[in-house]
Amino acid sequence: MIRSDLIRGHLDSIILRLIFEQDRYGYEISKEISLRTDNRFQIKEATLYAVFQRLEKKELIESYMGSVSQGGKRKYYRITTLGKAYLREMIEEWKETKEVIDLFMEGLQ
Amino acid sequence: MIRSDLIRGHLDSIILRLIFEQDRYGYEISKEISLRTDNRFQIKEATLYAVFQRLEKKELIESYMGSVSQGGKRKYYRITTLGKAYLREMIEEWKETKEVIDLFMEGLQ
DNA sequence: GAAATTACTCTATCTGTCAAAGTAATTTTC
DNA sequence: GAAAATTACTTTGACAGATAGAGTAATTTC
């Protein structure tokens, strides 16, 4: 299980990416992250909904109530045009961040 | 300039790595990070000294006063055996973290 | 109809980062 | 040789993001 401090700062991008692929609701995203990472990372509920609030406030995503089918009411999120641009930027930043951290993490032992 | 949120959680490793190479003092580490990253990342002084405190408390590094030669008094840090083991672990965690984040950052556009 | 699952929300707390301000020694400049 | 610049470290208080914990509510399973 990866410590959340190592993922911190990338959470917005991860969630934005999943919403970019298709409209999604919170619980689904939570399960999807666990699935794709093979449980190497799990987002905590409280964190997830804090991210939604942040992204919606910045107008990177929008929400709408979905149909109730298998449990509680679902709140779906879709990415905005601004959100798509932001995601592309974040991916570039990630590449640079990787390079920089690798400077200090490689060439050992 | 990389946002500190993206580096957050890796600072301990970066500083530990530099002290692993050789004993170093704070100001030197600060300059070395700017140099190696080509100013793509700069650590803030307050942050640096907070990291030292954290690492020393965990007994991953030890300190000793050095000679005064070109300015104020220098406090040098050396890595402990525990620190070396920790660093190796952190490097493995970094590899895994990269893989996990890449899952969400690749295959776009 | 009780228990489990799906699904979202809110509050309080913790941790890491950092701005700001301060102390002090040495070196450079004029 | 006094002032300014640089080297070097420390402390305090504030802020943002992550999360434990508790709660609400609908649907599904047994």
PDB file of N, CA, C and O in Angstrom, chain B residues 61-99:
ATOM      1  N   ILE B  61      19.417  10.317  10.573  1.00  0.00           N
ATOM      2  CA  ILE B  61      20.633  11.122  10.425  1.00  0.00           C
ATOM      3  C   ILE B  61      21.115  11.570  11.816  1.00  0.00           C
ATOM      4  O   ILE B  61      20.350  11.531  12.788  1.00  0.00           O
ATOM      5  N   GLU B  62      22.392  11.988  11.869  1.00  0.00           N
ATOM      6  CA  GLU B  62      22.990  12.540  13.087  1.00  0.00           C
ATOM      7  C   GLU B  62      23.667  13.847  12.713  1.00  0.00           C
ATOM      8  O   GLU B  62      24.056  14.034  11.560  1.00  0.00           O
ATOM      9  N   SER B  63      23.830  14.745  13.686  1.00  0.00           N
ATOM     10  CA  SER B  63      24.454  16.031  13.367  1.00  0.00           C
ATOM     11  C   SER B  63      25.685  16.297  14.221  1.00  0.00           C
ATOM     12  O   SER B  63      25.841  15.722  15.292  1.00  0.00           O
ATOM     13  N   TYR B  64      26.538  17.156  13.711  1.00  0.00           N
ATOM     14  CA  TYR B  64      27.706  17.623  14.475  1.00  0.00           C
ATOM     15  C   TYR B  64      28.106  18.988  13.946  1.00  0.00           C
ATOM     16  O   TYR B  64      27.873  19.301  12.780  1.00  0.00           O
ATOM     17  N   MET B  65      28.667  19.803  14.824  1.00  0.00           N
ATOM     18  CA  MET B  65      29.044  21.149  14.403  1.00  0.00           C
ATOM     19  C   MET B  65      30.351  21.100  13.618  1.00  0.00           C
ATOM     20  O   MET B  65      31.299  20.417  14.015  1.00  0.00           O
ATOM     21  N   GLY B  66      30.368  21.830  12.511  1.00  0.00           N
ATOM     22  CA  GLY B  66      31.555  21.834  11.659  1.00  0.00           C
ATOM     23  C   GLY B  66      32.347  23.121  11.837  1.00  0.00           C
ATOM     24  O   GLY B  66      31.960  23.994  12.619  1.00  0.00           O
ATOM     25  N   SER B  67      33.431  23.213  11.125  1.00  0.00           N
ATOM     26  CA  SER B  67      34.269  24.407  11.214  1.00  0.00           C
ATOM     27  C   SER B  67      33.594  25.572  10.499  1.00  0.00           C
ATOM     28  O   SER B  67      32.853  25.392   9.555  1.00  0.00           O
ATOM     29  N   VAL B  68      33.880  26.741  10.991  1.00  0.00           N
ATOM     30  CA  VAL B  68      33.328  27.953  10.395  1.00  0.00           C
ATOM     31  C   VAL B  68      34.346  28.455   9.385  1.00  0.00           C
ATOM     32  O   VAL B  68      35.498  28.699   9.737  1.00  0.00           O
ATOM     33  N   SER B  69      33.941  28.539   8.131  1.00  0.00           N
ATOM     34  CA  SER B  69      34.944  28.941   7.153  1.00  0.00           C
ATOM     35  C   SER B  69      34.508  30.067   6.227  1.00  0.00           C
ATOM     36  O   SER B  69      35.278  30.942   5.909  1.00  0.00           O
ATOM     37  N   GLN B  70      33.267  30.084   5.858  1.00  0.00           N
ATOM     38  CA  GLN B  70      32.840  31.107   4.885  1.00  0.00           C
ATOM     39  C   GLN B  70      31.516  31.747   5.251  1.00  0.00           C
ATOM     40  O   GLN B  70      30.704  32.017   4.382  1.00  0.00           O
ATOM     41  N   GLY B  71      31.283  31.959   6.509  1.00  0.00           N
ATOM     42  CA  GLY B  71      30.006  32.545   6.907  1.00  0.00           C
ATOM     43  C   GLY B  71      29.632  32.060   8.278  1.00  0.00           C
ATOM     44  O   GLY B  71      30.504  31.842   9.108  1.00  0.00           O
ATOM     45  N   GLY B  72      28.362  31.874   8.520  1.00  0.00           N
ATOM     46  CA  GLY B  72      27.909  31.392   9.826  1.00  0.00           C
ATOM     47  C   GLY B  72      28.391  29.995  10.131  1.00  0.00           C
ATOM     48  O   GLY B  72      28.975  29.323   9.289  1.00  0.00           O
ATOM     49  N   LYS B  73      28.135  29.552  11.352  1.00  0.00           N
ATOM     50  CA  LYS B  73      28.525  28.212  11.783  1.00  0.00           C
ATOM     51  C   LYS B  73      27.731  27.155  11.016  1.00  0.00           C
ATOM     52  O   LYS B  73      26.540  27.321  10.767  1.00  0.00           O
ATOM     53  N   ARG B  74      28.401  26.079  10.666  1.00  0.00           N
ATOM     54  CA  ARG B  74      27.742  25.021   9.909  1.00  0.00           C
ATOM     55  C   ARG B  74      27.396  23.837  10.796  1.00  0.00           C
ATOM     56  O   ARG B  74      28.192  23.423  11.610  1.00  0.00           O
ATOM     57  N   LYS B  75      26.185  23.312  10.580  1.00  0.00           N
ATOM     58  CA  LYS B  75      25.790  22.089  11.292  1.00  0.00           C
ATOM     59  C   LYS B  75      25.737  20.978  10.246  1.00  0.00           C
ATOM     60  O   LYS B  75      24.897  21.009   9.345  1.00  0.00           O
ATOM     61  N   TYR B  76      26.638  20.039  10.369  1.00  0.00           N
ATOM     62  CA  TYR B  76      26.712  18.939   9.408  1.00  0.00           C
ATOM     63  C   TYR B  76      25.830  17.766   9.812  1.00  0.00           C
ATOM     64  O   TYR B  76      25.609  17.522  10.993  1.00  0.00           O
ATOM     65  N   TYR B  77      25.360  17.067   8.799  1.00  0.00           N
ATOM     66  CA  TYR B  77      24.567  15.863   9.049  1.00  0.00           C
ATOM     67  C   TYR B  77      25.212  14.666   8.376  1.00  0.00           C
ATOM     68  O   TYR B  77      25.725  14.775   7.265  1.00  0.00           O
ATOM     69  N   ARG B  78      25.172  13.536   9.079  1.00  0.00           N
ATOM     70  CA  ARG B  78      25.626  12.277   8.466  1.00  0.00           C
ATOM     71  C   ARG B  78      24.489  11.282   8.559  1.00  0.00           C
ATOM     72  O   ARG B  78      23.641  11.355   9.450  1.00  0.00           O
ATOM     73  N   ILE B  79      24.461  10.352   7.621  1.00  0.00           N
ATOM     74  CA  ILE B  79      23.392   9.352   7.603  1.00  0.00           C
ATOM     75  C   ILE B  79      23.756   8.195   8.531  1.00  0.00           C
ATOM     76  O   ILE B  79      24.928   7.845   8.668  1.00  0.00           O
ATOM     77  N   THR B  80      22.755   7.626   9.182  1.00  0.00           N
ATOM     78  CA  THR B  80      22.989   6.475  10.067  1.00  0.00           C
ATOM     79  C   THR B  80      22.749   5.175   9.284  1.00  0.00           C
ATOM     80  O   THR B  80      22.258   5.215   8.154  1.00  0.00           O
ATOM     81  N   THR B  81      23.078   4.063   9.902  1.00  0.00           N
ATOM     82  CA  THR B  81      22.814   2.758   9.269  1.00  0.00           C
ATOM     83  C   THR B  81      21.322   2.609   9.006  1.00  0.00           C
ATOM     84  O   THR B  81      20.901   2.164   7.942  1.00  0.00           O
ATOM     85  N   LEU B  82      20.545   3.036  10.003  1.00  0.00           N
ATOM     86  CA  LEU B  82      19.086   2.997   9.873  1.00  0.00           C
ATOM     87  C   LEU B  82      18.656   3.851   8.680  1.00  0.00           C
ATOM     88  O   LEU B  82      17.773   3.463   7.901  1.00  0.00           O
ATOM     89  N   GLY B  83      19.300   5.017   8.537  1.00  0.00           N
ATOM     90  CA  GLY B  83      18.978   5.937   7.445  1.00  0.00           C
ATOM     91  C   GLY B  83      19.242   5.328   6.087  1.00  0.00           C
ATOM     92  O   GLY B  83      18.462   5.520   5.148  1.00  0.00           O
ATOM     93  N   LYS B  84      20.340   4.585   5.980  1.00  0.00           N
ATOM     94  CA  LYS B  84      20.680   3.946   4.706  1.00  0.00           C
ATOM     95  C   LYS B  84      19.643   2.909   4.320  1.00  0.00           C
ATOM     96  O   LYS B  84      19.228   2.835   3.161  1.00  0.00           O
ATOM     97  N   ALA B  85      19.207   2.131   5.298  1.00  0.00           N
ATOM     98  CA  ALA B  85      18.187   1.108   5.043  1.00  0.00           C
ATOM     99  C   ALA B  85      16.873   1.770   4.628  1.00  0.00           C
ATOM    100  O   ALA B  85      16.216   1.339   3.680  1.00  0.00           O
ATOM    101  N   TYR B  86      16.555   2.843   5.338  1.00  0.00           N
ATOM    102  CA  TYR B  86      15.331   3.588   5.049  1.00  0.00           C
ATOM    103  C   TYR B  86      15.354   4.142   3.627  1.00  0.00           C
ATOM    104  O   TYR B  86      14.376   4.061   2.889  1.00  0.00           O
ATOM    105  N   LEU B  87      16.501   4.688   3.252  1.00  0.00           N
ATOM    106  CA  LEU B  87      16.641   5.262   1.909  1.00  0.00           C
ATOM    107  C   LEU B  87      16.406   4.209   0.832  1.00  0.00           C
ATOM    108  O   LEU B  87      15.684   4.451  -0.144  1.00  0.00           O
ATOM    109  N   ARG B  88      16.983   3.034   1.037  1.00  0.00           N
ATOM    110  CA  ARG B  88      16.788   1.946   0.065  1.00  0.00           C
ATOM    111  C   ARG B  88      15.306   1.593  -0.068  1.00  0.00           C
ATOM    112  O   ARG B  88      14.802   1.402  -1.169  1.00  0.00           O
ATOM    113  N   GLU B  89      14.631   1.561   1.059  1.00  0.00           N
ATOM    114  CA  GLU B  89      13.193   1.294   1.060  1.00  0.00           C
ATOM    115  C   GLU B  89      12.425   2.369   0.287  1.00  0.00           C
ATOM    116  O   GLU B  89      11.523   2.084  -0.488  1.00  0.00           O
ATOM    117  N   MET B  90      12.818   3.625   0.540  1.00  0.00           N
ATOM    118  CA  MET B  90      12.135   4.758  -0.102  1.00  0.00           C
ATOM    119  C   MET B  90      12.295   4.712  -1.625  1.00  0.00           C
ATOM    120  O   MET B  90      11.388   5.077  -2.358  1.00  0.00           O
ATOM    121  N   ILE B  91      13.469   4.250  -2.053  1.00  0.00           N
ATOM    122  CA  ILE B  91      13.713   4.169  -3.493  1.00  0.00           C
ATOM    123  C   ILE B  91      12.804   3.115  -4.122  1.00  0.00           C
ATOM    124  O   ILE B  91      12.239   3.331  -5.200  1.00  0.00           O
ATOM    125  N   GLU B  92      12.606   2.023  -3.416  1.00  0.00           N
ATOM    126  CA  GLU B  92      11.676   0.993  -3.904  1.00  0.00           C
ATOM    127  C   GLU B  92      10.251   1.533  -3.948  1.00  0.00           C
ATOM    128  O   GLU B  92       9.521   1.297  -4.901  1.00  0.00           O
ATOM    129  N   GLU B  93       9.897   2.278  -2.904  1.00  0.00           N
ATOM    130  CA  GLU B  93       8.543   2.868  -2.852  1.00  0.00           C
ATOM    131  C   GLU B  93       8.334   3.858  -3.992  1.00  0.00           C
ATOM    132  O   GLU B  93       7.250   3.959  -4.546  1.00  0.00           O
ATOM    133  N   TRP B  94       9.382   4.584  -4.321  1.00  0.00           N
ATOM    134  CA  TRP B  94       9.299   5.555  -5.408  1.00  0.00           C
ATOM    135  C   TRP B  94       9.021   4.852  -6.736  1.00  0.00           C
ATOM    136  O   TRP B  94       8.181   5.275  -7.523  1.00  0.00           O
ATOM    137  N   LYS B  95       9.701   3.743  -6.960  1.00  0.00           N
ATOM    138  CA  LYS B  95       9.479   2.982  -8.203  1.00  0.00           C
ATOM    139  C   LYS B  95       8.022   2.551  -8.309  1.00  0.00           C
ATOM    140  O   LYS B  95       7.409   2.653  -9.368  1.00  0.00           O
ATOM    141  N   GLU B  96       7.489   2.080  -7.189  1.00  0.00           N
ATOM    142  CA  GLU B  96       6.105   1.623  -7.196  1.00  0.00           C
ATOM    143  C   GLU B  96       5.140   2.789  -7.381  1.00  0.00           C
ATOM    144  O   GLU B  96       4.152   2.689  -8.105  1.00  0.00           O
ATOM    145  N   THR B  97       5.464   3.896  -6.721  1.00  0.00           N
ATOM    146  CA  THR B  97       4.610   5.080  -6.833  1.00  0.00           C
ATOM    147  C   THR B  97       4.552   5.564  -8.282  1.00  0.00           C
ATOM    148  O   THR B  97       3.489   5.898  -8.797  1.00  0.00           O
ATOM    149  N   LYS B  98       5.703   5.574  -8.923  1.00  0.00           N
ATOM    150  CA  LYS B  98       5.769   5.982 -10.331  1.00  0.00           C
ATOM    151  C   LYS B  98       4.864   5.113 -11.189  1.00  0.00           C
ATOM    152  O   LYS B  98       4.082   5.618 -11.999  1.00  0.00           O
ATOM    153  N   GLU B  99       4.981   3.814 -10.999  1.00  0.00           N
ATOM    154  CA  GLU B  99       4.153   2.874 -11.760  1.00  0.00           C
ATOM    155  C   GLU B  99       2.674   3.174 -11.580  1.00  0.00           C
ATOM    156  O   GLU B  99       1.914   3.221 -12.550  1.00  0.00           O
TER     157      GLU B  99
END
